PDB file of C-alpha atoms in Angstrom:
ATOM      1  CA  UNK C  12      23.940  76.023  83.117  1.00  0.00           C
ATOM      2  CA  UNK C  13      26.711  73.540  83.851  1.00  0.00           C
ATOM      3  CA  UNK C  14      29.593  74.722  86.032  1.00  0.00           C
ATOM      4  CA  UNK C  15      32.951  73.460  84.789  1.00  0.00           C
ATOM      5  CA  UNK C  16      35.528  76.041  85.918  1.00  0.00           C
ATOM      6  CA  UNK C  17      37.658  73.681  88.014  1.00  0.00           C
ATOM      7  CA  UNK C  18      41.107  74.848  86.960  1.00  0.00           C
ATOM      8  CA  UNK C  19      43.099  77.404  88.886  1.00  0.00           C
ATOM      9  CA  UNK C  20      44.371  77.667  92.449  1.00  0.00           C
ATOM     10  CA  UNK C  21      42.534  75.388  94.882  1.00  0.00           C
ATOM     11  CA  UNK C  22      41.514  78.258  97.193  1.00  0.00           C
ATOM     12  CA  UNK C  23      39.866  80.137  94.337  1.00  0.00           C
ATOM     13  CA  UNK C  24      37.990  77.073  93.121  1.00  0.00           C
ATOM     14  CA  UNK C  25      36.872  76.262  96.684  1.00  0.00           C
ATOM     15  CA  UNK C  26      35.286  79.672  97.065  1.00  0.00           C
ATOM     16  CA  UNK C  27      33.652  79.432  93.614  1.00  0.00           C
ATOM     17  CA  UNK C  28      32.012  76.101  94.531  1.00  0.00           C
ATOM     18  CA  UNK C  29      29.917  77.721  97.284  1.00  0.00           C
ATOM     19  CA  UNK C  30      26.400  78.270  95.971  1.00  0.00           C
ATOM     20  CA  UNK C  31      26.765  75.812  93.093  1.00  0.00           C
ATOM     21  CA  UNK C  32      24.260  72.984  92.635  1.00  0.00           C
ATOM     22  CA  UNK C  33      25.691  69.462  92.987  1.00  0.00           C
ATOM     23  CA  UNK C  34      23.470  67.016  91.082  1.00  0.00           C
ATOM     24  CA  UNK C  35      23.528  63.212  91.095  1.00  0.00           C
ATOM     25  CA  UNK C  36      21.631  60.768  88.915  1.00  0.00           C
ATOM     26  CA  UNK C  37      22.244  57.452  90.656  1.00  0.00           C
ATOM     27  CA  UNK C  38      20.080  54.340  90.818  1.00  0.00           C
ATOM     28  CA  UNK C  39      17.418  55.997  88.677  1.00  0.00           C
ATOM     29  CA  UNK C  40      17.020  58.855  91.171  1.00  0.00           C
ATOM     30  CA  UNK C  41      18.008  62.497  90.689  1.00  0.00           C
ATOM     31  CA  UNK C  42      19.046  64.451  93.779  1.00  0.00           C
ATOM     32  CA  UNK C  43      20.727  67.805  94.292  1.00  0.00           C
ATOM     33  CA  UNK C  44      22.044  70.178  96.918  1.00  0.00           C
ATOM     34  CA  UNK C  45      23.330  73.734  96.886  1.00  0.00           C
ATOM     35  CA  UNK C  46      26.878  73.621  98.273  1.00  0.00           C
ATOM     36  CA  UNK C  47      27.237  75.528 101.566  1.00  0.00           C
ATOM     37  CA  UNK C  48      30.548  74.287 102.997  1.00  0.00           C
ATOM     38  CA  UNK C  49      33.858  73.184 101.446  1.00  0.00           C
ATOM     39  CA  UNK C  50      37.515  72.785 102.400  1.00  0.00           C
ATOM     40  CA  UNK C  51      40.579  73.261 100.196  1.00  0.00           C
ATOM     41  CA  UNK C  52      43.511  70.822 100.252  1.00  0.00           C
ATOM     42  CA  UNK C  53      46.690  72.037  98.553  1.00  0.00           C
ATOM     43  CA  UNK C  54      48.711  69.021  97.506  1.00  0.00           C
ATOM     44  CA  UNK C  55      52.423  68.745  98.257  1.00  0.00           C
ATOM     45  CA  UNK C  56      52.432  72.160  99.981  1.00  0.00           C
ATOM     46  CA  UNK C  57      49.730  71.162 102.468  1.00  0.00           C
ATOM     47  CA  UNK C  58      50.639  68.803 105.348  1.00  0.00           C
ATOM     48  CA  UNK C  59      46.916  68.098 105.952  1.00  0.00           C
ATOM     49  CA  UNK C  60      46.373  66.894 102.379  1.00  0.00           C
ATOM     50  CA  UNK C  61      46.249  63.267 101.221  1.00  0.00           C
ATOM     51  CA  UNK C  62      48.602  64.402  98.450  1.00  0.00           C
ATOM     52  CA  UNK C  63      51.300  65.732 100.794  1.00  0.00           C
ATOM     53  CA  UNK C  64      53.473  62.605 100.451  1.00  0.00           C
ATOM     54  CA  UNK C  65      52.879  62.208  96.720  1.00  0.00           C
ATOM     55  CA  UNK C  66      50.657  59.862  94.717  1.00  0.00           C
ATOM     56  CA  UNK C  67      49.816  56.390  95.966  1.00  0.00           C
ATOM     57  CA  UNK C  68      47.149  53.728  95.540  1.00  0.00           C
ATOM     58  CA  UNK C  69      44.619  55.440  97.834  1.00  0.00           C
ATOM     59  CA  UNK C  70      45.005  59.013  96.550  1.00  0.00           C
ATOM     60  CA  UNK C  71      45.842  58.440  92.867  1.00  0.00           C
ATOM     61  CA  UNK C  72      42.653  60.154  91.692  1.00  0.00           C
ATOM     62  CA  UNK C  73      43.608  63.349  93.516  1.00  0.00           C
ATOM     63  CA  UNK C  74      46.391  63.805  90.943  1.00  0.00           C
ATOM     64  CA  UNK C  75      43.962  63.600  87.999  1.00  0.00           C
ATOM     65  CA  UNK C  76      42.905  66.492  85.801  1.00  0.00           C
ATOM     66  CA  UNK C  77      40.708  69.278  87.146  1.00  0.00           C
ATOM     67  CA  UNK C  78      37.016  68.383  87.280  1.00  0.00           C
ATOM     68  CA  UNK C  79      37.525  64.784  88.396  1.00  0.00           C
ATOM     69  CA  UNK C  80      35.600  63.429  91.390  1.00  0.00           C
ATOM     70  CA  UNK C  81      37.931  62.058  94.096  1.00  0.00           C
ATOM     71  CA  UNK C  82      36.009  59.824  96.529  1.00  0.00           C
ATOM     72  CA  UNK C  83      37.635  58.125  99.503  1.00  0.00           C
ATOM     73  CA  UNK C  84      36.467  56.397 102.668  1.00  0.00           C
ATOM     74  CA  UNK C  85      37.135  58.274 105.909  1.00  0.00           C
ATOM     75  CA  UNK C  86      37.975  56.174 108.974  1.00  0.00           C
ATOM     76  CA  UNK C  87      36.738  53.128 107.052  1.00  0.00           C
ATOM     77  CA  UNK C  88      33.142  54.301 107.461  1.00  0.00           C
ATOM     78  CA  UNK C  89      32.058  57.429 105.539  1.00  0.00           C
ATOM     79  CA  UNK C  90      32.557  58.246 101.867  1.00  0.00           C
ATOM     80  CA  UNK C  91      33.896  61.754 101.223  1.00  0.00           C
ATOM     81  CA  UNK C  92      33.671  63.511  97.844  1.00  0.00           C
ATOM     82  CA  UNK C  93      36.200  66.005  96.512  1.00  0.00           C
ATOM     83  CA  UNK C  94      36.553  68.013  93.316  1.00  0.00           C
ATOM     84  CA  UNK C  95      40.067  67.842  91.834  1.00  0.00           C
ATOM     85  CA  UNK C  96      41.372  71.296  90.840  1.00  0.00           C
ATOM     86  CA  UNK C  97      44.411  72.873  89.258  1.00  0.00           C
ATOM     87  CA  UNK C  98      46.863  71.272  86.852  1.00  0.00           C
ATOM     88  CA  UNK C  99      46.999  67.492  86.498  1.00  0.00           C
ATOM     89  CA  UNK C 100      49.639  66.005  88.787  1.00  0.00           C
ATOM     90  CA  UNK C 101      49.417  68.689  91.520  1.00  0.00           C
ATOM     91  CA  UNK C 102      47.143  66.746  93.870  1.00  0.00           C
ATOM     92  CA  UNK C 103      44.857  69.647  94.796  1.00  0.00           C
ATOM     93  CA  UNK C 104      41.199  69.104  95.638  1.00  0.00           C
ATOM     94  CA  UNK C 105      38.195  70.631  97.384  1.00  0.00           C
ATOM     95  CA  UNK C 106      36.325  68.516  99.946  1.00  0.00           C
ATOM     96  CA  UNK C 107      32.540  68.940  99.711  1.00  0.00           C
ATOM     97  CA  UNK C 108      31.449  69.224 103.362  1.00  0.00           C
ATOM     98  CA  UNK C 109      27.812  70.326 103.338  1.00  0.00           C
ATOM     99  CA  UNK C 110      24.857  71.344 101.214  1.00  0.00           C
ATOM    100  CA  UNK C 111      21.243  72.504 101.317  1.00  0.00           C
ATOM    101  CA  UNK C 112      18.915  69.798  99.919  1.00  0.00           C
ATOM    102  CA  UNK C 113      17.116  70.922  96.798  1.00  0.00           C
ATOM    103  CA  UNK C 114      15.774  68.117  94.562  1.00  0.00           C
ATOM    104  CA  UNK C 115      14.976  64.575  95.615  1.00  0.00           C
ATOM    105  CA  UNK C 116      14.624  65.117  99.365  1.00  0.00           C
ATOM    106  CA  UNK C 117      12.530  61.963  99.755  1.00  0.00           C
ATOM    107  CA  UNK C 118      15.292  59.914  98.131  1.00  0.00           C
ATOM    108  CA  UNK C 119      17.860  61.538 100.418  1.00  0.00           C
ATOM    109  CA  UNK C 120      15.729  60.728 103.469  1.00  0.00           C
ATOM    110  CA  UNK C 121      15.454  57.091 102.349  1.00  0.00           C
ATOM    111  CA  UNK C 122      19.205  56.836 101.769  1.00  0.00           C
ATOM    112  CA  UNK C 123      20.023  58.409 105.138  1.00  0.00           C
ATOM    113  CA  UNK C 124      17.254  56.667 107.101  1.00  0.00           C
ATOM    114  CA  UNK C 125      16.249  59.949 108.749  1.00  0.00           C
ATOM    115  CA  UNK C 126      14.693  63.273 107.836  1.00  0.00           C
ATOM    116  CA  UNK C 127      17.021  65.672 109.660  1.00  0.00           C
ATOM    117  CA  UNK C 128      20.711  66.506 109.240  1.00  0.00           C
ATOM    118  CA  UNK C 129      20.596  65.172 105.691  1.00  0.00           C
ATOM    119  CA  UNK C 130      23.661  66.903 104.259  1.00  0.00           C
ATOM    120  CA  UNK C 131      25.468  68.747 107.080  1.00  0.00           C
ATOM    121  CA  UNK C 132      28.775  66.895 106.951  1.00  0.00           C
ATOM    122  CA  UNK C 133      30.846  65.215 104.234  1.00  0.00           C
ATOM    123  CA  UNK C 134      29.743  61.635 104.994  1.00  0.00           C
ATOM    124  CA  UNK C 135      26.089  62.624 105.300  1.00  0.00           C
ATOM    125  CA  UNK C 136      26.296  64.558 102.040  1.00  0.00           C
ATOM    126  CA  UNK C 137      27.638  61.627 100.030  1.00  0.00           C
ATOM    127  CA  UNK C 138      25.186  59.177 101.597  1.00  0.00           C
ATOM    128  CA  UNK C 139      22.208  61.443 100.828  1.00  0.00           C
ATOM    129  CA  UNK C 140      23.353  61.929  97.233  1.00  0.00           C
ATOM    130  CA  UNK C 141      24.186  58.236  96.699  1.00  0.00           C
ATOM    131  CA  UNK C 142      27.897  58.862  96.075  1.00  0.00           C
ATOM    132  CA  UNK C 143      30.350  56.101  97.027  1.00  0.00           C
ATOM    133  CA  UNK C 144      33.727  54.670  96.043  1.00  0.00           C
ATOM    134  CA  UNK C 145      32.350  53.463  92.719  1.00  0.00           C
ATOM    135  CA  UNK C 146      32.173  57.117  91.645  1.00  0.00           C
ATOM    136  CA  UNK C 147      35.856  57.808  92.321  1.00  0.00           C
ATOM    137  CA  UNK C 148      37.537  59.077  89.158  1.00  0.00           C
ATOM    138  CA  UNK C 149      34.351  60.205  87.376  1.00  0.00           C
ATOM    139  CA  UNK C 150      34.541  63.350  85.287  1.00  0.00           C
ATOM    140  CA  UNK C 151      32.085  65.931  86.602  1.00  0.00           C
ATOM    141  CA  UNK C 152      30.046  66.634  83.480  1.00  0.00           C
ATOM    142  CA  UNK C 153      26.374  67.154  82.719  1.00  0.00           C
ATOM    143  CA  UNK C 154      24.202  64.185  81.921  1.00  0.00           C
ATOM    144  CA  UNK C 155      26.491  61.726  83.647  1.00  0.00           C
ATOM    145  CA  UNK C 156      26.123  60.472  87.206  1.00  0.00           C
ATOM    146  CA  UNK C 157      27.489  63.522  89.053  1.00  0.00           C
ATOM    147  CA  UNK C 158      27.835  67.131  87.915  1.00  0.00           C
ATOM    148  CA  UNK C 159      27.754  70.762  89.057  1.00  0.00           C
ATOM    149  CA  UNK C 160      25.513  73.579  87.863  1.00  0.00           C
ATOM    150  CA  UNK C 161      25.235  77.322  88.322  1.00  0.00           C
ATOM    151  CA  UNK C 162      22.234  78.531  90.328  1.00  0.00           C
ATOM    152  CA  UNK C 163      20.095  81.641  89.878  1.00  0.00           C
ATOM    153  CA  UNK C 164      21.013  82.654  93.427  1.00  0.00           C
ATOM    154  CA  UNK C 165      24.577  83.594  92.540  1.00  0.00           C
ATOM    155  CA  UNK C 166      27.509  83.357  94.947  1.00  0.00           C
ATOM    156  CA  UNK C 167      26.593  83.579  98.637  1.00  0.00           C
ATOM    157  CA  UNK C 168      28.307  85.738 101.220  1.00  0.00           C
ATOM    158  CA  UNK C 169      31.003  83.534 102.697  1.00  0.00           C
ATOM    159  CA  UNK C 170      33.612  83.401 105.403  1.00  0.00           C
ATOM    160  CA  UNK C 171      36.837  81.465 105.879  1.00  0.00           C
ATOM    161  CA  UNK C 172      37.692  79.422 108.970  1.00  0.00           C
ATOM    162  CA  UNK C 173      40.209  76.734 109.910  1.00  0.00           C
ATOM    163  CA  UNK C 174      39.508  73.281 108.484  1.00  0.00           C
ATOM    164  CA  UNK C 175      37.698  70.695 110.615  1.00  0.00           C
ATOM    165  CA  UNK C 176      39.094  67.411 111.957  1.00  0.00           C
ATOM    166  CA  UNK C 177      42.738  67.781 110.976  1.00  0.00           C
ATOM    167  CA  UNK C 178      45.877  67.814 113.115  1.00  0.00           C
ATOM    168  CA  UNK C 179      48.345  69.531 110.747  1.00  0.00           C
ATOM    169  CA  UNK C 180      48.234  72.961 109.090  1.00  0.00           C
ATOM    170  CA  UNK C 181      45.415  73.855 111.471  1.00  0.00           C
ATOM    171  CA  UNK C 182      46.152  77.577 111.208  1.00  0.00           C
ATOM    172  CA  UNK C 183      45.161  77.792 107.543  1.00  0.00           C
ATOM    173  CA  UNK C 184      41.780  79.377 106.890  1.00  0.00           C
ATOM    174  CA  UNK C 185      40.951  76.966 104.081  1.00  0.00           C
ATOM    175  CA  UNK C 186      37.365  76.118 105.030  1.00  0.00           C
ATOM    176  CA  UNK C 187      34.767  78.185 103.168  1.00  0.00           C
ATOM    177  CA  UNK C 188      31.233  78.448 104.553  1.00  0.00           C
ATOM    178  CA  UNK C 189      28.171  80.246 103.187  1.00  0.00           C
ATOM    179  CA  UNK C 190      27.066  82.700 105.890  1.00  0.00           C
ATOM    180  CA  UNK C 191      23.563  82.361 107.323  1.00  0.00           C
ATOM    181  CA  UNK C 192      22.602  79.334 105.243  1.00  0.00           C
ATOM    182  CA  UNK C 193      22.990  76.431 107.672  1.00  0.00           C
ATOM    183  CA  UNK C 194      23.531  72.924 106.301  1.00  0.00           C
ATOM    184  CA  UNK C 195      27.143  72.813 107.435  1.00  0.00           C
ATOM    185  CA  UNK C 196      29.044  70.426 109.680  1.00  0.00           C
ATOM    186  CA  UNK C 197      27.605  70.556 113.209  1.00  0.00           C
ATOM    187  CA  UNK C 198      31.079  70.819 114.737  1.00  0.00           C
ATOM    188  CA  UNK C 199      34.198  72.760 114.042  1.00  0.00           C
ATOM    189  CA  UNK C 200      35.981  75.985 114.718  1.00  0.00           C
ATOM    190  CA  UNK C 201      34.023  79.247 114.630  1.00  0.00           C
ATOM    191  CA  UNK C 202      30.668  77.575 114.013  1.00  0.00           C
ATOM    192  CA  UNK C 203      28.966  79.989 116.391  1.00  0.00           C
ATOM    193  CA  UNK C 204      30.118  82.963 114.326  1.00  0.00           C
ATOM    194  CA  UNK C 205      28.331  81.790 111.193  1.00  0.00           C
TER     195      UNK C 205
END
């Protein structure tokens, strides 16, 4: 069943995304992961968010309607994928940080050029799934290039920690991680407690 409940407060949507299946159909290949790690970014109220200073050329997609894929390049190297949430114009999104490979592992290995650490970080995740800047602004809906589905597993036990790799609003526990699953960023606060 397709997951399409992207509206609502960014923290609530972030937690709901854990345990969902992220599917891509790109270049004739279908791949998927079960999402294990995400971070919420709260728009104008969040100094760590791309949307903090308002809309611009780079972050325009972040102000789109809920359920839009916001893809940007981090440090000019890695593509990062986010799910836009909340009302259009608010600039709230959830960064997809890590996932457990499910379908198309061989394709993911070929895309990454290695068979370990396939999806345990936002840049690795997008590379394994074939997501890049050309997918920025896509609506997340079934049968297209990128979409989300429910899984039979249901929501995992999760915990909240500070976000990784930011210098502002570091005290906010806006990173959500599935407990005991693995496939999360290999660095970051409280990783030993997971």
